[in-house]
């Protein structure tokens, strides 16, 4: 069984990563600032002007350590990975199943149902935490009820386009309750959520959740490829050159539980503050270096949270979820399972 390891996040501009024996050495201004064993890493994420030596790239490829390159603000640019692992017959069957409209609908509907159910779970958990604030409770309960209706409609969806449409409607209701997830009035004023904006994010909360989504996508994509799946061939998201459609599919069921809960926890605990964001001339909002580093530390710590997997019934760590879900998808593709079991949080 795979063991959950650490991800190295490098944010210092001008850093150079090199191989030194069986370690990765981080150099800044030609001085060593950190040195970590390669066998303790499952991924390296580089932000902005960070370079890697060819020797390190080769060593990481041999050991299955994915290296991702992002802009300084967290927009994905490229990744370096080794040769594809796993049985080629699994990938060939993955392609055939993804091309079957009935199968694609079934998998997509399961993923979206899990996404909406987990989003509803986040709202219901917040209701328990918001006792004593009737306005917040009312907003959260209204959105949770709407998501319940969306779940009922999704179960009857008979086409992929209608499934995507229902997912979009559920997302509107869910995001509409985001302000009520904040525990105090000052936070709601500083981090008020108007609508989902991505490229660019137009307010601090969008900048925060988009950044965490990028980190989660790196982990999910790495997990898909580590078990031999093609991360670019999915069931819910449409194919497009360079688009990791399968990783985006599988990330949907983890967004609310892994990313959104972390984002609001950081705000409610005042680990992320309004002055940690700045607005650019084009209207986009970006995080300061200090805030970005605080989020990276919190995300890495969150991955060590224990839980019991709802389908496997085994105790595991949150950071193992992408890998376990990828393994379950492979088991279904091989015919060992009758259907793909998405992650359903029992909150």
Short mmCIF file of C-alpha atoms in Angstrom, two decimals:
data_model
loop_
_atom_site.label_atom_id
_atom_site.label_comp_id
_atom_site.label_asym_id
_atom_site.label_seq_id
_atom_site.Cartn_x
_atom_site.Cartn_y
_atom_site.Cartn_z
CA UNK A 1 0.00 0.00 0.00
CA UNK A 2 1.26 3.46 -0.83
CA UNK A 3 2.44 5.57 2.11
CA UNK A 4 1.44 9.22 2.32
CA UNK A 5 4.57 11.37 1.94
CA UNK A 6 5.30 15.09 1.86
CA UNK A 7 5.05 17.55 -1.00
CA UNK A 8 7.81 20.13 -1.31
CA UNK A 9 6.50 23.62 -2.16
CA UNK A 10 9.14 26.12 -3.33
CA UNK A 11 8.00 29.76 -3.38
CA UNK A 12 11.27 31.70 -3.00
CA UNK A 13 11.96 33.42 -6.32
CA UNK A 14 15.32 32.61 -7.88
CA UNK A 15 15.57 29.23 -6.16
CA UNK A 16 17.48 26.42 -7.86
CA UNK A 17 16.74 22.78 -7.10
CA UNK A 18 19.51 20.25 -7.63
CA UNK A 19 20.20 16.61 -6.92
CA UNK A 20 22.76 15.89 -4.26
CA UNK A 21 23.14 12.15 -3.82
CA UNK A 22 19.71 10.83 -2.86
CA UNK A 23 18.43 14.25 -1.78
CA UNK A 24 17.02 17.39 -3.36
CA UNK A 25 18.90 20.51 -2.42
CA UNK A 26 17.26 23.94 -2.55
CA UNK A 27 19.73 26.72 -3.33
CA UNK A 28 19.16 30.47 -3.20
CA UNK A 29 21.96 32.78 -4.33
CA UNK A 30 24.16 29.68 -4.66
CA UNK A 31 23.73 28.90 -0.96
CA UNK A 32 22.00 25.77 0.30
CA UNK A 33 18.80 26.64 2.15
CA UNK A 34 17.27 23.17 2.53
CA UNK A 35 18.03 19.54 1.74
CA UNK A 36 15.44 16.74 1.82
CA UNK A 37 15.63 13.00 1.05
CA UNK A 38 13.97 12.13 -2.24
CA UNK A 39 12.37 9.03 -0.74
CA UNK A 40 10.38 11.28 1.63
CA UNK A 41 8.74 13.18 -1.23
CA UNK A 42 5.75 12.39 -3.40
CA UNK A 43 5.78 15.67 -5.31
CA UNK A 44 7.52 19.02 -5.83
CA UNK A 45 5.58 22.18 -6.70
CA UNK A 46 7.54 25.20 -7.96
CA UNK A 47 6.04 28.70 -7.94
CA UNK A 48 7.39 31.36 -10.28
CA UNK A 49 11.12 31.67 -11.03
CA UNK A 50 12.25 28.31 -9.71
CA UNK A 51 14.59 26.12 -11.77
CA UNK A 52 15.54 22.44 -11.53
CA UNK A 53 18.70 20.68 -12.66
CA UNK A 54 18.45 17.96 -15.34
CA UNK A 55 19.88 15.46 -12.85
CA UNK A 56 17.10 16.20 -10.38
CA UNK A 57 14.42 15.98 -13.09
CA UNK A 58 15.73 12.56 -14.08
CA UNK A 59 15.95 11.31 -10.49
CA UNK A 60 12.38 12.44 -9.75
CA UNK A 61 11.11 10.81 -12.95
CA UNK A 62 12.76 7.52 -11.96
CA UNK A 63 11.24 7.63 -8.48
CA UNK A 64 7.74 8.70 -9.43
CA UNK A 65 8.07 12.17 -7.88
CA UNK A 66 6.03 14.59 -9.99
CA UNK A 67 7.36 18.13 -10.43
CA UNK A 68 4.82 20.84 -11.27
CA UNK A 69 5.60 24.39 -12.37
CA UNK A 70 3.12 27.16 -11.54
CA UNK A 71 3.16 30.91 -11.88
CA UNK A 72 4.00 32.85 -8.74
CA UNK A 73 0.26 33.25 -8.14
CA UNK A 74 -0.54 29.57 -8.55
CA UNK A 75 -1.66 29.16 -12.18
CA UNK A 76 -0.57 25.78 -13.57
CA UNK A 77 2.03 25.88 -16.34
CA UNK A 78 3.51 22.42 -16.82
CA UNK A 79 4.59 19.25 -15.08
CA UNK A 80 7.45 16.78 -15.45
CA UNK A 81 6.72 13.10 -14.84
CA UNK A 82 8.36 9.81 -15.60
CA UNK A 83 7.14 7.07 -17.92
CA UNK A 84 3.55 5.91 -17.51
CA UNK A 85 3.14 3.10 -15.00
CA UNK A 86 0.59 0.33 -14.87
CA UNK A 87 -0.88 -2.04 -17.36
CA UNK A 88 -1.45 -0.62 -20.84
CA UNK A 89 -4.60 -2.77 -21.01
CA UNK A 90 -6.08 -0.66 -18.20
CA UNK A 91 -5.56 2.54 -20.19
CA UNK A 92 -6.97 0.99 -23.36
CA UNK A 93 -10.07 -0.08 -21.47
CA UNK A 94 -10.28 3.39 -19.88
CA UNK A 95 -10.43 4.91 -23.38
CA UNK A 96 -13.16 2.52 -24.50
CA UNK A 97 -15.27 3.13 -21.41
CA UNK A 98 -14.88 6.91 -21.71
CA UNK A 99 -16.12 6.69 -25.32
CA UNK A 100 -19.26 4.77 -24.29
CA UNK A 101 -22.02 7.38 -23.70
CA UNK A 102 -23.93 5.21 -21.23
CA UNK A 103 -20.84 4.43 -19.18
CA UNK A 104 -19.62 8.03 -19.23
CA UNK A 105 -23.04 9.19 -18.01
CA UNK A 106 -23.06 6.70 -15.16
CA UNK A 107 -19.56 7.65 -13.93
CA UNK A 108 -20.17 11.38 -14.38
CA UNK A 109 -23.49 11.20 -12.53
CA UNK A 110 -21.86 9.33 -9.62
CA UNK A 111 -19.09 11.91 -9.38
CA UNK A 112 -21.48 14.86 -9.48
CA UNK A 113 -23.81 13.23 -6.94
CA UNK A 114 -20.84 12.82 -4.59
CA UNK A 115 -19.76 16.40 -5.20
CA UNK A 116 -23.21 17.80 -4.39
CA UNK A 117 -23.65 15.50 -1.39
CA UNK A 118 -20.27 16.52 0.02
CA UNK A 119 -21.07 20.18 -0.56
CA UNK A 120 -24.32 19.69 1.33
CA UNK A 121 -22.35 17.98 4.09
CA UNK A 122 -20.15 21.07 4.46
CA UNK A 123 -23.24 23.24 4.83
CA UNK A 124 -24.84 20.91 7.37
CA UNK A 125 -21.66 20.83 9.46
CA UNK A 126 -21.61 24.63 9.37
CA UNK A 127 -25.21 24.72 10.63
CA UNK A 128 -24.13 22.89 13.78
CA UNK A 129 -21.30 25.37 14.26
CA UNK A 130 -23.58 28.38 13.66
CA UNK A 131 -26.08 27.71 16.45
CA UNK A 132 -27.04 31.01 18.04
CA UNK A 133 -26.88 32.89 14.73
CA UNK A 134 -30.37 32.40 13.21
CA UNK A 135 -29.63 34.35 10.02
CA UNK A 136 -26.60 32.21 9.17
CA UNK A 137 -28.48 29.03 10.03
CA UNK A 138 -31.38 30.04 7.78
CA UNK A 139 -29.10 30.77 4.81
CA UNK A 140 -27.18 27.53 5.26
CA UNK A 141 -30.31 25.43 5.68
CA UNK A 142 -31.92 26.98 2.60
CA UNK A 143 -28.88 26.16 0.46
CA UNK A 144 -28.66 22.63 1.92
CA UNK A 145 -32.31 22.02 1.05
CA UNK A 146 -31.72 23.18 -2.50
CA UNK A 147 -28.80 20.79 -2.81
CA UNK A 148 -31.05 17.98 -1.57
CA UNK A 149 -33.39 18.78 -4.46
CA UNK A 150 -30.41 18.78 -6.84
CA UNK A 151 -29.42 15.31 -5.64
CA UNK A 152 -32.93 14.04 -6.40
CA UNK A 153 -32.82 15.56 -9.90
CA UNK A 154 -29.34 14.21 -10.60
CA UNK A 155 -30.45 10.66 -9.86
CA UNK A 156 -32.89 10.96 -12.74
CA UNK A 157 -30.50 12.61 -15.22
CA UNK A 158 -30.48 10.71 -18.51
CA UNK A 159 -27.87 12.67 -20.47
CA UNK A 160 -24.37 13.97 -19.84
CA UNK A 161 -25.28 17.55 -20.76
CA UNK A 162 -28.18 17.60 -18.29
CA UNK A 163 -25.87 16.19 -15.60
CA UNK A 164 -23.44 19.02 -16.24
CA UNK A 165 -26.29 21.51 -16.18
CA UNK A 166 -27.58 20.25 -12.84
CA UNK A 167 -24.04 20.37 -11.47
CA UNK A 168 -23.84 24.03 -12.47
CA UNK A 169 -27.17 24.84 -10.82
CA UNK A 170 -26.12 23.09 -7.61
CA UNK A 171 -22.84 25.03 -7.63
CA UNK A 172 -24.77 28.32 -7.78
CA UNK A 173 -26.77 27.38 -4.68
CA UNK A 174 -23.67 26.15 -2.86
CA UNK A 175 -21.54 29.19 -3.63
CA UNK A 176 -24.50 31.40 -2.74
CA UNK A 177 -24.16 30.23 0.87
CA UNK A 178 -20.42 30.85 1.11
CA UNK A 179 -20.79 34.03 3.18
CA UNK A 180 -22.76 32.08 5.79
CA UNK A 181 -19.80 29.73 6.23
CA UNK A 182 -17.88 32.62 7.80
CA UNK A 183 -18.26 32.77 11.54
CA UNK A 184 -18.21 36.52 12.17
CA UNK A 185 -19.42 39.76 10.58
CA UNK A 186 -15.94 41.25 10.09
CA UNK A 187 -14.85 38.21 8.10
CA UNK A 188 -17.99 38.35 5.98
CA UNK A 189 -17.29 42.00 5.19
CA UNK A 190 -13.63 41.41 4.31
CA UNK A 191 -14.10 38.09 2.51
CA UNK A 192 -17.58 38.59 1.09
CA UNK A 193 -18.34 36.23 -1.80
CA UNK A 194 -20.25 37.69 -4.75
CA UNK A 195 -19.77 34.97 -7.38
CA UNK A 196 -17.23 32.39 -8.50
CA UNK A 197 -14.45 34.01 -10.53
CA UNK A 198 -11.42 32.09 -11.72
CA UNK A 199 -9.17 33.74 -14.30
CA UNK A 200 -8.54 36.08 -12.71
CA UNK A 201 -10.03 35.76 -9.19
CA UNK A 202 -11.77 39.03 -8.38
CA UNK A 203 -11.89 38.86 -4.58
CA UNK A 204 -9.85 37.32 -1.74
CA UNK A 205 -12.04 34.25 -1.20
CA UNK A 206 -11.88 33.34 -4.90
CA UNK A 207 -8.11 33.80 -4.86
CA UNK A 208 -7.86 31.54 -1.81
CA UNK A 209 -10.04 28.67 -3.00
CA UNK A 210 -8.59 28.75 -6.53
CA UNK A 211 -5.11 28.42 -5.06
CA UNK A 212 -6.12 25.44 -2.92
CA UNK A 213 -7.91 23.85 -5.90
CA UNK A 214 -4.63 24.09 -7.85
CA UNK A 215 -2.78 22.24 -5.08
CA UNK A 216 -5.50 19.58 -4.95
CA UNK A 217 -5.41 19.12 -8.73
CA UNK A 218 -1.65 18.49 -8.58
CA UNK A 219 -2.23 15.71 -6.03
CA UNK A 220 -5.13 14.14 -7.93
CA UNK A 221 -3.33 14.20 -11.26
CA UNK A 222 -0.24 12.62 -9.69
CA UNK A 223 -2.40 9.90 -8.11
CA UNK A 224 -4.13 9.09 -11.42
CA UNK A 225 -0.85 8.69 -13.27
CA UNK A 226 0.79 6.80 -10.42
CA UNK A 227 -1.75 3.96 -10.75
CA UNK A 228 -1.48 3.86 -14.55
CA UNK A 229 -4.49 5.93 -15.60
CA UNK A 230 -4.44 8.57 -18.33
CA UNK A 231 -5.22 11.79 -16.43
CA UNK A 232 -6.36 13.49 -19.66
CA UNK A 233 -9.21 11.09 -20.50
CA UNK A 234 -12.22 11.62 -18.27
CA UNK A 235 -15.95 11.05 -18.14
CA UNK A 236 -17.48 14.32 -16.91
CA UNK A 237 -15.15 16.96 -18.31
CA UNK A 238 -14.87 17.27 -22.07
CA UNK A 239 -11.60 16.35 -23.78
CA UNK A 240 -9.27 19.15 -24.77
CA UNK A 241 -5.55 19.04 -25.61
CA UNK A 242 -3.51 19.42 -22.44
CA UNK A 243 -6.57 19.33 -20.16
CA UNK A 244 -6.34 16.77 -17.32
CA UNK A 245 -10.01 15.81 -17.67
CA UNK A 246 -9.91 12.68 -15.49
CA UNK A 247 -8.03 14.51 -12.71
CA UNK A 248 -10.63 17.30 -12.88
CA UNK A 249 -13.39 14.67 -12.71
CA UNK A 250 -12.01 13.04 -9.60
CA UNK A 251 -11.21 16.36 -7.96
CA UNK A 252 -14.90 17.30 -8.02
CA UNK A 253 -15.82 14.84 -5.27
CA UNK A 254 -12.99 16.17 -3.06
CA UNK A 255 -13.39 19.93 -3.52
CA UNK A 256 -15.82 20.66 -0.70
CA UNK A 257 -14.37 18.29 1.88
CA UNK A 258 -10.67 18.94 1.25
CA UNK A 259 -10.40 22.45 -0.19
CA UNK A 260 -13.45 24.50 0.81
CA UNK A 261 -13.40 23.39 4.44
CA UNK A 262 -9.73 24.32 4.64
CA UNK A 263 -10.32 27.75 3.09
CA UNK A 264 -13.04 28.69 5.57
CA UNK A 265 -11.16 27.23 8.49
CA UNK A 266 -8.20 29.47 7.66
CA UNK A 267 -10.43 32.54 7.58
CA UNK A 268 -12.49 31.69 10.66
CA UNK A 269 -9.35 30.97 12.69
CA UNK A 270 -7.75 34.19 11.39
CA UNK A 271 -4.81 32.29 9.95
CA UNK A 272 -5.50 34.22 6.74
CA UNK A 273 -6.23 37.95 7.06
CA UNK A 274 -7.63 40.56 4.65
CA UNK A 275 -4.31 42.42 4.44
CA UNK A 276 -2.74 39.26 3.03
CA UNK A 277 -4.32 40.01 -0.36
CA UNK A 278 -3.73 42.80 -2.85
CA UNK A 279 -5.72 44.05 -5.84
CA UNK A 280 -3.92 44.55 -9.13
CA UNK A 281 -4.60 47.21 -11.75
CA UNK A 282 -6.64 44.76 -13.86
CA UNK A 283 -8.99 44.02 -10.95
CA UNK A 284 -7.49 40.64 -10.11
CA UNK A 285 -6.76 39.77 -6.49
CA UNK A 286 -3.65 37.86 -5.46
CA UNK A 287 -2.18 36.60 -2.21
CA UNK A 288 0.94 37.99 -0.58
CA UNK A 289 3.97 35.73 -0.22
CA UNK A 290 3.36 35.33 3.51
CA UNK A 291 -0.27 34.34 2.99
CA UNK A 292 0.64 31.90 0.24
CA UNK A 293 3.18 30.21 2.50
CA UNK A 294 0.67 30.03 5.36
CA UNK A 295 -1.85 28.33 3.05
CA UNK A 296 0.78 25.85 1.82
CA UNK A 297 1.69 24.90 5.39
CA UNK A 298 -1.98 24.50 6.35
CA UNK A 299 -2.72 22.42 3.23
CA UNK A 300 0.18 20.09 3.95
CA UNK A 301 -0.95 19.71 7.57
CA UNK A 302 -4.53 19.03 6.45
CA UNK A 303 -3.32 16.09 4.38
CA UNK A 304 -2.25 14.37 7.61
CA UNK A 305 -5.76 14.49 9.11
CA UNK A 306 -6.99 10.95 9.91
CA UNK A 307 -10.30 9.57 8.63
CA UNK A 308 -12.04 6.29 7.90
CA UNK A 309 -12.60 5.75 4.19
CA UNK A 310 -16.39 5.45 3.70
CA UNK A 311 -16.22 2.67 1.08
CA UNK A 312 -13.15 0.71 2.16
CA UNK A 313 -13.88 1.06 5.87
CA UNK A 314 -10.14 1.48 6.53
CA UNK A 315 -8.42 4.15 8.59
CA UNK A 316 -6.31 6.40 6.40
CA UNK A 317 -5.11 9.98 5.99
CA UNK A 318 -6.83 12.73 4.05
CA UNK A 319 -3.78 13.04 1.80
CA UNK A 320 -4.28 9.44 0.67
CA UNK A 321 -7.77 10.10 -0.74
CA UNK A 322 -6.64 10.92 -4.31
CA UNK A 323 -4.60 7.71 -4.43
CA UNK A 324 -7.33 5.52 -2.93
CA UNK A 325 -9.98 6.90 -5.28
CA UNK A 326 -7.65 6.33 -8.24
CA UNK A 327 -7.14 2.73 -7.14
CA UNK A 328 -10.91 2.24 -6.86
CA UNK A 329 -11.35 3.62 -10.37
CA UNK A 330 -8.72 1.18 -11.68
CA UNK A 331 -10.47 -1.70 -9.92
CA UNK A 332 -13.73 -0.74 -11.63
CA UNK A 333 -12.03 -0.37 -15.03
CA UNK A 334 -10.52 -3.85 -14.65
CA UNK A 335 -13.94 -5.27 -13.79
CA UNK A 336 -13.21 -6.00 -10.12
CA UNK A 337 -16.01 -3.63 -9.03
CA UNK A 338 -19.49 -3.34 -10.53
CA UNK A 339 -19.35 0.47 -10.42
CA UNK A 340 -16.98 3.26 -9.44
CA UNK A 341 -17.58 4.29 -5.79
CA UNK A 342 -16.88 8.04 -5.43
CA UNK A 343 -15.82 9.57 -2.13
CA UNK A 344 -18.87 10.36 0.03
CA UNK A 345 -18.04 12.22 3.21
CA UNK A 346 -19.99 11.05 6.23
CA UNK A 347 -19.94 14.37 8.09
#
